[in-house]
Coordinates of C-alpha atoms in Angstrom, one line a residue:
M1 CA 0.0 0.0 0.0
K2 CA 2.8 2.4 0.7
Y3 CA 3.8 2.4 -2.9
F4 CA 0.3 3.5 -3.8
F5 CA 0.9 6.9 -2.0
Y6 CA 4.2 7.7 -3.6
P7 CA 2.7 9.2 -6.9
I8 CA 0.2 11.2 -4.8
A9 CA 2.9 12.6 -2.6
I10 CA 5.1 13.5 -5.6
A11 CA 2.2 15.3 -7.4
A12 CA 1.3 17.2 -4.3
L13 CA 4.9 18.4 -3.9
I14 CA 5.1 19.5 -7.5
F15 CA 1.8 21.4 -7.1
L16 CA 3.2 23.2 -4.0
I17 CA 6.4 24.2 -5.8
V18 CA 4.4 25.7 -8.8
I19 CA 2.1 27.6 -6.4
G20 CA 5.2 29.0 -4.6
V21 CA 6.8 30.1 -7.9
L22 CA 3.6 31.9 -9.0
V23 CA 3.2 33.7 -5.7
Y24 CA 6.9 34.7 -5.8
V25 CA 6.5 36.2 -9.3
R26 CA 3.4 38.1 -8.3
E27 CA 5.1 39.5 -5.2
K28 CA 8.0 40.7 -7.4
G29 CA 5.5 42.8 -9.3
S30 CA 5.5 40.8 -12.6
D31 CA 2.2 40.2 -14.2
T32 CA 3.5 37.7 -16.7
I33 CA 5.4 34.5 -16.7
S34 CA 9.1 35.2 -17.4
G35 CA 9.9 35.0 -21.2
S36 CA 6.2 35.0 -22.0
S37 CA 3.4 37.5 -22.6
I38 CA 0.8 35.2 -21.0
P39 CA -0.8 37.1 -18.1
L40 CA -1.1 35.3 -14.8
V41 CA -4.8 34.9 -14.3
S42 CA -6.1 32.6 -11.6
V43 CA -8.5 29.8 -12.4
G44 CA -12.0 31.2 -12.6
E45 CA -10.7 34.8 -12.7
K46 CA -11.8 36.9 -15.7
A47 CA -9.2 38.6 -17.9
P48 CA -8.9 42.3 -17.1
E49 CA -11.2 44.5 -19.2
K50 CA -9.6 46.7 -21.8
T51 CA -9.5 50.4 -21.0
P52 CA -11.4 52.9 -23.1
E53 CA -8.1 54.0 -24.6
E54 CA -7.2 50.4 -25.6
R55 CA -10.7 49.9 -27.1
I56 CA -10.4 53.1 -29.1
A57 CA -6.9 52.2 -30.4
E58 CA -8.1 48.7 -31.4
A59 CA -11.2 50.1 -33.3
K60 CA -9.1 52.6 -35.1
E61 CA -6.6 49.9 -36.2
R62 CA -9.3 47.5 -37.3
S63 CA -11.2 50.1 -39.3
S64 CA -8.1 51.4 -41.1
H65 CA -8.1 48.7 -43.8
I66 CA -11.8 48.1 -44.6
K67 CA -12.8 46.9 -48.0
G68 CA -16.5 46.9 -48.0
L69 CA -19.7 46.1 -50.0
Y70 CA -23.0 47.8 -49.7
M71 CA -26.1 45.8 -48.6
T72 CA -29.7 47.2 -48.8
A73 CA -32.1 47.0 -45.8
D74 CA -34.3 44.6 -47.7
V75 CA -31.4 42.2 -48.3
A76 CA -30.2 42.5 -44.7
N77 CA -33.6 41.9 -43.0
D78 CA -35.8 39.9 -45.4
Q79 CA -35.8 36.2 -44.7
G80 CA -37.2 35.3 -48.1
A81 CA -35.3 33.1 -50.6
G82 CA -34.2 36.0 -52.9
A83 CA -32.9 38.3 -50.1
T84 CA -31.2 35.3 -48.4
R85 CA -29.4 34.3 -51.6
L86 CA -28.0 37.9 -52.1
R87 CA -27.1 38.2 -48.4
D88 CA -25.3 34.9 -48.3
K89 CA -23.4 35.8 -51.5
I90 CA -22.1 39.0 -50.1
I91 CA -21.0 37.3 -46.9
Q92 CA -19.4 34.6 -49.0
L93 CA -17.4 37.3 -50.9
A94 CA -16.2 38.6 -47.5
E95 CA -15.0 35.1 -46.6
T96 CA -13.2 34.3 -49.8
T97 CA -11.9 37.6 -51.2
E98 CA -10.2 40.7 -49.9
I99 CA -13.6 42.1 -48.8
N100 CA -13.7 42.4 -45.0
G101 CA -16.6 44.8 -44.3
I102 CA -20.3 45.2 -45.1
V103 CA -22.2 48.5 -45.1
I104 CA -25.9 47.9 -44.2
D105 CA -28.7 50.3 -44.8
V106 CA -30.6 50.9 -41.5
K107 CA -32.2 54.2 -42.4
E108 CA -32.8 55.2 -46.0
V109 CA -34.5 58.4 -47.2
C110 CA -38.0 56.9 -46.5
G111 CA -37.1 56.3 -42.8
P112 CA -35.6 53.7 -40.5
D113 CA -35.9 50.3 -42.1
Y114 CA -34.8 47.3 -40.0
S115 CA -35.9 44.4 -37.8
P116 CA -34.0 44.5 -34.5
E117 CA -34.1 40.7 -34.2
N118 CA -33.0 40.0 -37.8
L119 CA -30.4 42.7 -37.8
K120 CA -28.8 41.6 -34.5
K121 CA -28.6 38.0 -35.9
L122 CA -26.8 39.3 -39.0
I123 CA -24.4 41.4 -37.0
D124 CA -23.6 38.5 -34.8
E125 CA -22.9 36.3 -37.8
L126 CA -20.6 39.0 -39.3
H127 CA -18.7 39.3 -36.1
Q128 CA -18.2 35.5 -35.8
K129 CA -16.7 35.7 -39.3
N130 CA -14.5 38.7 -38.4
I131 CA -16.4 41.0 -40.8
W132 CA -16.6 44.7 -40.0
A133 CA -20.3 45.8 -39.6
I134 CA -21.2 49.4 -40.7
A135 CA -24.6 51.0 -40.4
R136 CA -25.5 53.4 -43.1
I137 CA -27.9 56.2 -42.0
A138 CA -29.4 58.7 -44.4
V139 CA -29.6 61.9 -42.4
F140 CA -31.5 64.9 -43.5
K141 CA -33.4 63.4 -46.4
D142 CA -36.2 61.7 -44.5
A143 CA -39.9 61.0 -45.0
S144 CA -40.7 59.1 -41.8
Q145 CA -41.5 61.9 -39.3
I146 CA -43.8 64.2 -41.4
E147 CA -46.9 63.3 -39.4
V148 CA -45.5 63.3 -35.9
H149 CA -43.0 66.1 -36.2
P150 CA -43.9 68.4 -39.2
E151 CA -42.1 71.2 -37.3
W152 CA -38.7 69.6 -38.3
Y153 CA -39.3 69.8 -42.0
L154 CA -38.9 72.2 -44.9
T155 CA -42.2 73.6 -46.1
R156 CA -43.5 75.8 -48.9
K157 CA -46.3 78.3 -49.4
A158 CA -48.1 76.4 -52.2
Q159 CA -48.2 72.8 -53.1
I160 CA -46.8 71.6 -56.5
P161 CA -47.2 68.1 -58.0
V162 CA -44.2 65.8 -57.5
E163 CA -43.7 62.1 -57.5
D164 CA -43.7 60.2 -54.2
W165 CA -40.3 58.5 -53.9
C166 CA -41.5 56.6 -50.8
A167 CA -44.9 55.5 -52.0
R168 CA -44.1 51.8 -51.7
K169 CA -42.7 52.3 -48.2
K170 CA -45.4 54.3 -46.5
Y171 CA -45.2 51.7 -43.6
L172 CA -42.0 53.4 -42.5
Q173 CA -43.8 56.6 -41.7
A174 CA -44.5 57.2 -38.0
K175 CA -48.2 57.7 -37.4
N176 CA -49.8 60.5 -35.4
P177 CA -51.6 58.8 -32.5
A178 CA -54.5 61.2 -32.8
G179 CA -54.8 60.5 -36.6
E180 CA -54.2 64.2 -37.4
K181 CA -52.6 65.1 -40.7
P182 CA -50.1 68.0 -41.0
S183 CA -51.7 71.3 -42.2
V184 CA -48.7 72.5 -44.1
Y185 CA -47.3 72.0 -47.6
F186 CA -44.0 70.2 -47.4
W187 CA -41.2 71.3 -49.6
R188 CA -40.1 68.3 -51.8
D189 CA -37.1 67.8 -54.0
T190 CA -37.2 66.7 -57.7
K191 CA -37.7 63.1 -56.7
G192 CA -40.4 63.9 -54.1
G193 CA -38.1 63.6 -51.1
Y194 CA -38.8 65.3 -47.8
W195 CA -36.0 67.2 -46.0
L196 CA -35.3 67.9 -42.4
D197 CA -34.0 71.3 -41.4
P198 CA -30.3 70.7 -40.5
A199 CA -30.6 73.4 -37.8
S200 CA -33.5 71.8 -36.0
D201 CA -32.6 70.5 -32.6
G202 CA -35.4 67.9 -32.7
A203 CA -34.2 66.5 -36.0
R204 CA -30.6 66.4 -34.7
H205 CA -31.6 64.5 -31.6
Y206 CA -33.7 62.1 -33.7
I207 CA -30.6 61.2 -35.8
A208 CA -28.4 60.9 -32.7
E209 CA -30.8 58.6 -30.9
L210 CA -31.1 56.3 -33.9
G211 CA -27.3 56.2 -34.0
K212 CA -27.2 55.1 -30.4
K213 CA -29.7 52.3 -31.1
M214 CA -27.4 51.0 -33.9
I215 CA -24.4 51.1 -31.5
D216 CA -26.4 49.0 -29.0
L217 CA -27.2 46.5 -31.7
G218 CA -23.5 45.9 -32.1
F219 CA -22.4 47.9 -35.2
D220 CA -18.7 48.7 -35.4
E221 CA -19.2 51.9 -37.3
L222 CA -21.9 54.4 -38.2
Q223 CA -21.8 55.9 -41.7
F224 CA -23.8 59.1 -42.4
D225 CA -25.2 59.9 -45.8
Y226 CA -27.3 62.9 -47.0
I227 CA -25.5 64.9 -44.4
R228 CA -26.2 68.1 -46.2
F229 CA -28.7 70.7 -47.4
P230 CA -30.9 69.7 -50.4
S231 CA -29.4 70.3 -53.9
D232 CA -32.2 69.5 -56.3
G233 CA -35.5 71.2 -56.9
D234 CA -36.7 74.8 -56.4
T235 CA -34.6 75.3 -53.2
Q236 CA -35.2 79.0 -53.3
N237 CA -38.8 78.4 -52.3
A238 CA -38.0 76.2 -49.3
I239 CA -39.1 77.6 -45.9
Y240 CA -36.8 76.5 -43.1
P241 CA -38.4 76.3 -39.6
V242 CA -35.1 77.1 -37.8
W243 CA -32.3 78.1 -40.2
D244 CA -32.3 81.8 -40.7
K245 CA -30.7 81.6 -44.2
K246 CA -28.1 84.2 -43.0
T247 CA -25.9 81.8 -41.1
P248 CA -23.7 80.0 -43.7
R249 CA -24.8 76.5 -44.5
H250 CA -21.4 75.1 -43.7
E251 CA -21.6 76.6 -40.2
I252 CA -24.9 74.9 -39.6
L253 CA -23.5 71.6 -40.7
K254 CA -20.3 72.0 -38.7
S255 CA -22.3 72.6 -35.5
F256 CA -24.3 69.4 -36.3
F257 CA -21.1 67.4 -36.9
E258 CA -19.8 68.5 -33.5
F259 CA -23.1 67.6 -31.8
L260 CA -23.3 64.2 -33.4
N261 CA -19.7 63.4 -32.5
A262 CA -20.2 64.4 -28.9
S263 CA -23.4 62.4 -28.6
L264 CA -22.2 59.2 -30.1
K265 CA -18.6 59.1 -28.8
S266 CA -20.0 59.7 -25.2
H267 CA -22.3 56.8 -25.7
K268 CA -19.5 54.5 -26.9
P269 CA -16.0 56.1 -27.1
E270 CA -14.7 53.5 -29.6
I271 CA -17.5 53.8 -32.1
I272 CA -16.1 54.7 -35.5
M273 CA -17.9 57.4 -37.5
S274 CA -17.7 58.2 -41.2
A275 CA -19.4 60.6 -43.6
D276 CA -20.4 60.2 -47.2
L277 CA -19.7 63.3 -49.4
F278 CA -20.1 64.3 -53.0
G279 CA -17.1 63.5 -55.1
Y280 CA -16.7 67.1 -56.1
V281 CA -16.2 68.1 -52.5
A282 CA -12.8 66.4 -52.6
T283 CA -11.5 68.9 -55.0
Q284 CA -12.7 72.3 -53.9
R285 CA -13.0 74.5 -50.9
E286 CA -16.5 75.9 -51.5
D287 CA -19.6 74.1 -50.1
L288 CA -21.3 73.7 -53.5
G289 CA -24.4 75.3 -52.0
I290 CA -25.1 72.2 -49.8
G291 CA -23.0 73.0 -46.8
Q292 CA -20.4 70.3 -47.2
R293 CA -16.8 71.7 -46.9
L294 CA -13.8 69.5 -46.8
Q295 CA -12.1 71.4 -44.0
D296 CA -15.2 71.1 -41.7
I297 CA -15.7 67.3 -41.9
G298 CA -12.5 65.7 -40.8
N299 CA -12.4 66.9 -37.1
Y300 CA -15.6 65.1 -36.3
F301 CA -15.5 61.9 -38.4
D302 CA -12.9 59.1 -38.4
Y303 CA -13.4 58.5 -42.1
T304 CA -14.5 60.6 -45.1
S305 CA -16.1 58.6 -47.8
F306 CA -16.2 60.6 -51.1
M307 CA -18.5 59.2 -53.7
V308 CA -15.9 59.4 -56.5
Y309 CA -18.1 57.6 -59.0
P310 CA -16.7 58.4 -62.4
S311 CA -20.2 58.3 -63.9
H312 CA -21.3 61.1 -61.5
Y313 CA -18.9 63.7 -62.6
Y314 CA -21.6 65.3 -64.8
S315 CA -19.5 68.4 -65.4
G316 CA -16.3 66.4 -65.9
L317 CA -13.2 66.9 -63.8
V318 CA -11.1 70.0 -64.1
L319 CA -8.1 70.2 -61.8
P320 CA -5.1 72.5 -61.8
A321 CA -1.5 71.2 -61.8
D322 CA -0.4 69.5 -58.6
P323 CA 3.1 70.8 -57.7
Q324 CA 3.2 68.6 -54.5
D325 CA 3.2 65.4 -56.6
A326 CA 4.5 66.9 -59.9
L327 CA 1.3 66.0 -61.7
P328 CA -0.2 67.9 -64.7
A329 CA -3.5 69.6 -64.9
V330 CA -6.6 67.5 -65.5
N331 CA -9.3 68.5 -67.9
L332 CA -11.8 65.8 -68.6
T333 CA -15.3 66.1 -70.0
A334 CA -18.1 63.9 -68.4
H335 CA -17.6 61.3 -71.1
E336 CA -13.8 61.3 -70.7
A337 CA -14.2 61.0 -66.9
R338 CA -16.0 57.7 -67.4
A339 CA -13.3 56.6 -69.8
H340 CA -10.6 57.3 -67.2
P341 CA -12.0 56.0 -63.9
D342 CA -8.6 55.6 -62.4
T343 CA -7.7 59.2 -63.0
V344 CA -10.9 60.5 -61.5
V345 CA -10.5 58.4 -58.4
Y346 CA -6.8 59.0 -57.9
R347 CA -6.6 62.8 -58.6
S348 CA -9.8 63.5 -56.5
L349 CA -8.6 61.6 -53.5
L350 CA -5.0 62.9 -53.8
A351 CA -6.3 66.5 -53.9
A352 CA -8.3 65.9 -50.7
R353 CA -5.5 64.1 -49.0
N354 CA -2.9 66.8 -49.7
F355 CA -5.3 69.5 -48.5
L356 CA -6.1 67.7 -45.3
D357 CA -2.5 67.1 -44.6
G358 CA -1.7 70.8 -45.1
K359 CA 0.5 70.1 -48.1
T360 CA -1.5 72.2 -50.6
R361 CA -4.0 74.9 -50.3
M362 CA -7.3 74.7 -52.2
P363 CA -8.0 77.9 -54.2
D364 CA -10.3 80.2 -52.3
S365 CA -12.7 80.8 -55.1
R366 CA -14.0 79.3 -58.3
A367 CA -12.5 82.1 -60.2
E368 CA -9.0 81.5 -58.7
R369 CA -9.4 77.8 -59.3
G370 CA -10.0 78.3 -63.0
T371 CA -13.3 76.6 -63.3
K372 CA -16.9 76.6 -62.2
I373 CA -17.2 73.0 -60.9
A374 CA -20.9 72.5 -61.6
T375 CA -21.1 74.1 -65.0
S376 CA -17.8 74.4 -66.9
T377 CA -15.3 72.0 -68.4
Q378 CA -13.3 74.6 -70.3
N379 CA -9.6 73.9 -71.0
I380 CA -8.3 76.5 -68.6
A381 CA -7.1 74.4 -65.6
S382 CA -3.6 74.3 -66.9
T383 CA -3.2 78.0 -66.2
T384 CA -3.6 77.6 -62.4
S385 CA -2.2 75.2 -59.8
F386 CA -2.8 74.2 -56.3
A387 CA -0.8 76.4 -54.0
I388 CA 1.8 74.9 -51.7
A389 CA 0.6 75.3 -48.1
S390 CA 2.3 75.0 -44.7
S391 CA 2.8 71.6 -43.2
T392 CA 0.1 72.1 -40.6
P393 CA -2.6 69.4 -41.1
V394 CA -6.1 70.6 -41.6
S395 CA -7.5 67.3 -40.4
G396 CA -6.4 63.8 -39.5
A397 CA -9.4 62.1 -40.9
K398 CA -8.7 59.1 -43.2
L399 CA -10.2 58.6 -46.7
R400 CA -12.2 55.5 -47.5
P401 CA -14.0 56.2 -50.8
W402 CA -17.1 54.8 -52.4
L403 CA -16.4 53.3 -55.8
E404 CA -18.9 52.3 -58.5
D405 CA -19.7 48.7 -59.5
F406 CA -22.5 49.6 -61.9
F407 CA -23.4 51.0 -65.3
H408 CA -21.2 48.4 -66.9
E409 CA -23.5 47.8 -69.9
Q410 CA -23.4 51.6 -70.7
D411 CA -19.6 51.7 -70.5
K412 CA -19.3 48.6 -72.6
A413 CA -21.5 50.0 -75.3
A414 CA -19.4 53.2 -75.3
K415 CA -16.2 51.3 -75.4
R416 CA -15.1 52.5 -72.0
P417 CA -13.5 50.3 -69.3
Y418 CA -16.3 48.1 -67.8
G419 CA -16.8 45.1 -65.6
A420 CA -13.8 43.8 -63.6
E421 CA -11.4 46.1 -65.5
K422 CA -13.3 49.3 -64.4
V423 CA -13.7 48.2 -60.8
R424 CA -10.1 47.2 -60.5
L425 CA -8.8 50.4 -62.0
Q426 CA -10.8 52.3 -59.3
I427 CA -9.6 50.1 -56.5
D428 CA -6.0 50.4 -57.4
A429 CA -6.3 54.1 -57.8
A430 CA -7.9 54.5 -54.4
Q431 CA -5.2 52.3 -52.8
K432 CA -2.5 54.4 -54.5
A433 CA -4.0 57.6 -53.2
E434 CA -4.5 56.4 -49.6
P435 CA -4.2 52.8 -48.4
H436 CA -7.1 52.9 -45.9
G437 CA -9.7 50.9 -47.8
W438 CA -12.6 51.5 -50.1
M439 CA -16.2 50.4 -50.6
L440 CA -18.1 49.2 -53.7
W441 CA -21.7 50.4 -54.4
N442 CA -24.3 48.4 -56.4
A443 CA -27.9 49.2 -55.6
A444 CA -28.9 45.7 -56.7
N445 CA -26.3 44.1 -54.4
V446 CA -24.7 42.2 -57.3
Y447 CA -21.0 42.6 -57.4
T448 CA -18.2 41.9 -59.9
E449 CA -16.4 39.1 -58.2
E450 CA -13.7 38.9 -60.8
A451 CA -12.4 42.3 -59.7
L452 CA -11.7 41.2 -56.2
R453 CA -8.5 39.6 -55.0
K454 CA -8.9 36.1 -53.6
E455 CA -7.8 35.4 -50.0

């Protein structure tokens, strides 16, 4: 019997020696085993929680190389066969190619459009597969609150006939409990869209609260679109309930950016925020009449996402010479812009990056710049150039552009780059300008897989 106890005694002795070593190491002030980065955590003891600073740093690092695809609210939430097939295909692309992020509509221009249960399930699946989840929120173009909060909206003196962009999604409109209908004529844009007053405190809090709900559902990033004043329609007849039309539009938006940043970052310090901007905003200092200025965006958003779709440069692209990078002037018509998608993407992003870094100064006026962005494509850009500026950065925001994966049949018929060639030209140009990722847009959620690198 005495031999039976020898193994037990030896095991007990080894156990006591190990415990003694661990205690000694702890008393010496070390929190790791010598020669290892493994922390000493007792059995049953939880690993220490990360500090807010650590979580912020981790989120910034993870978000800095996102290559994403757009997903509509219907595809994200509908459990039918068609939506499921498209949803699964997008996720499969994220598992097998360089794609590592998905931008999901949670609020379009007709209003918030999501099922909390279905959306949470999708977010959990994305996180299990290490896919970055981004919530896209259309901000000031919104039809959902007209019955319950008409005081937030642009109105007009007399009604005019316009189409109803949200006719098939009336169910997204909040209903007045008393059944009362607004006694005002709402101002509508050319597509029949309703617009919130960017200066309205009620409208601002409405957007911020929706953002907090998306944070609580688990999104890694919030992306804000239509974060501007309206651009289409008889804007001169729009009556704003709050904005006095004297305060510059860009000042109104800047105050909103500051409010939104403070509201959401206080709710979750590590949440990443991004803003979608017109592609033309990347190349000029003026606000284009919609309040968006490059110098106002960057201090309140982690990423700026210019929609540098070559097909959307309706007035072409006219840029002065770039002395910083020894690049010649650019003077492309709308047709030529679509024929040179890489030039449009690269030069637009490079102009924005150099300005934000303080390397070049955007001309102060359209006259100095040598072109009227919205109306002219004259060959006069070569007579001016971006001025070299001081090295003081204007903003530290990173650029992560939207690229187009659509209109391929039109481009093919016009003998322009199309399909995988067109998409890849844009991707490579975006990466060359700034290696912080990009996103592809296709409203039908069908993407050109051949353009994506396999992983």
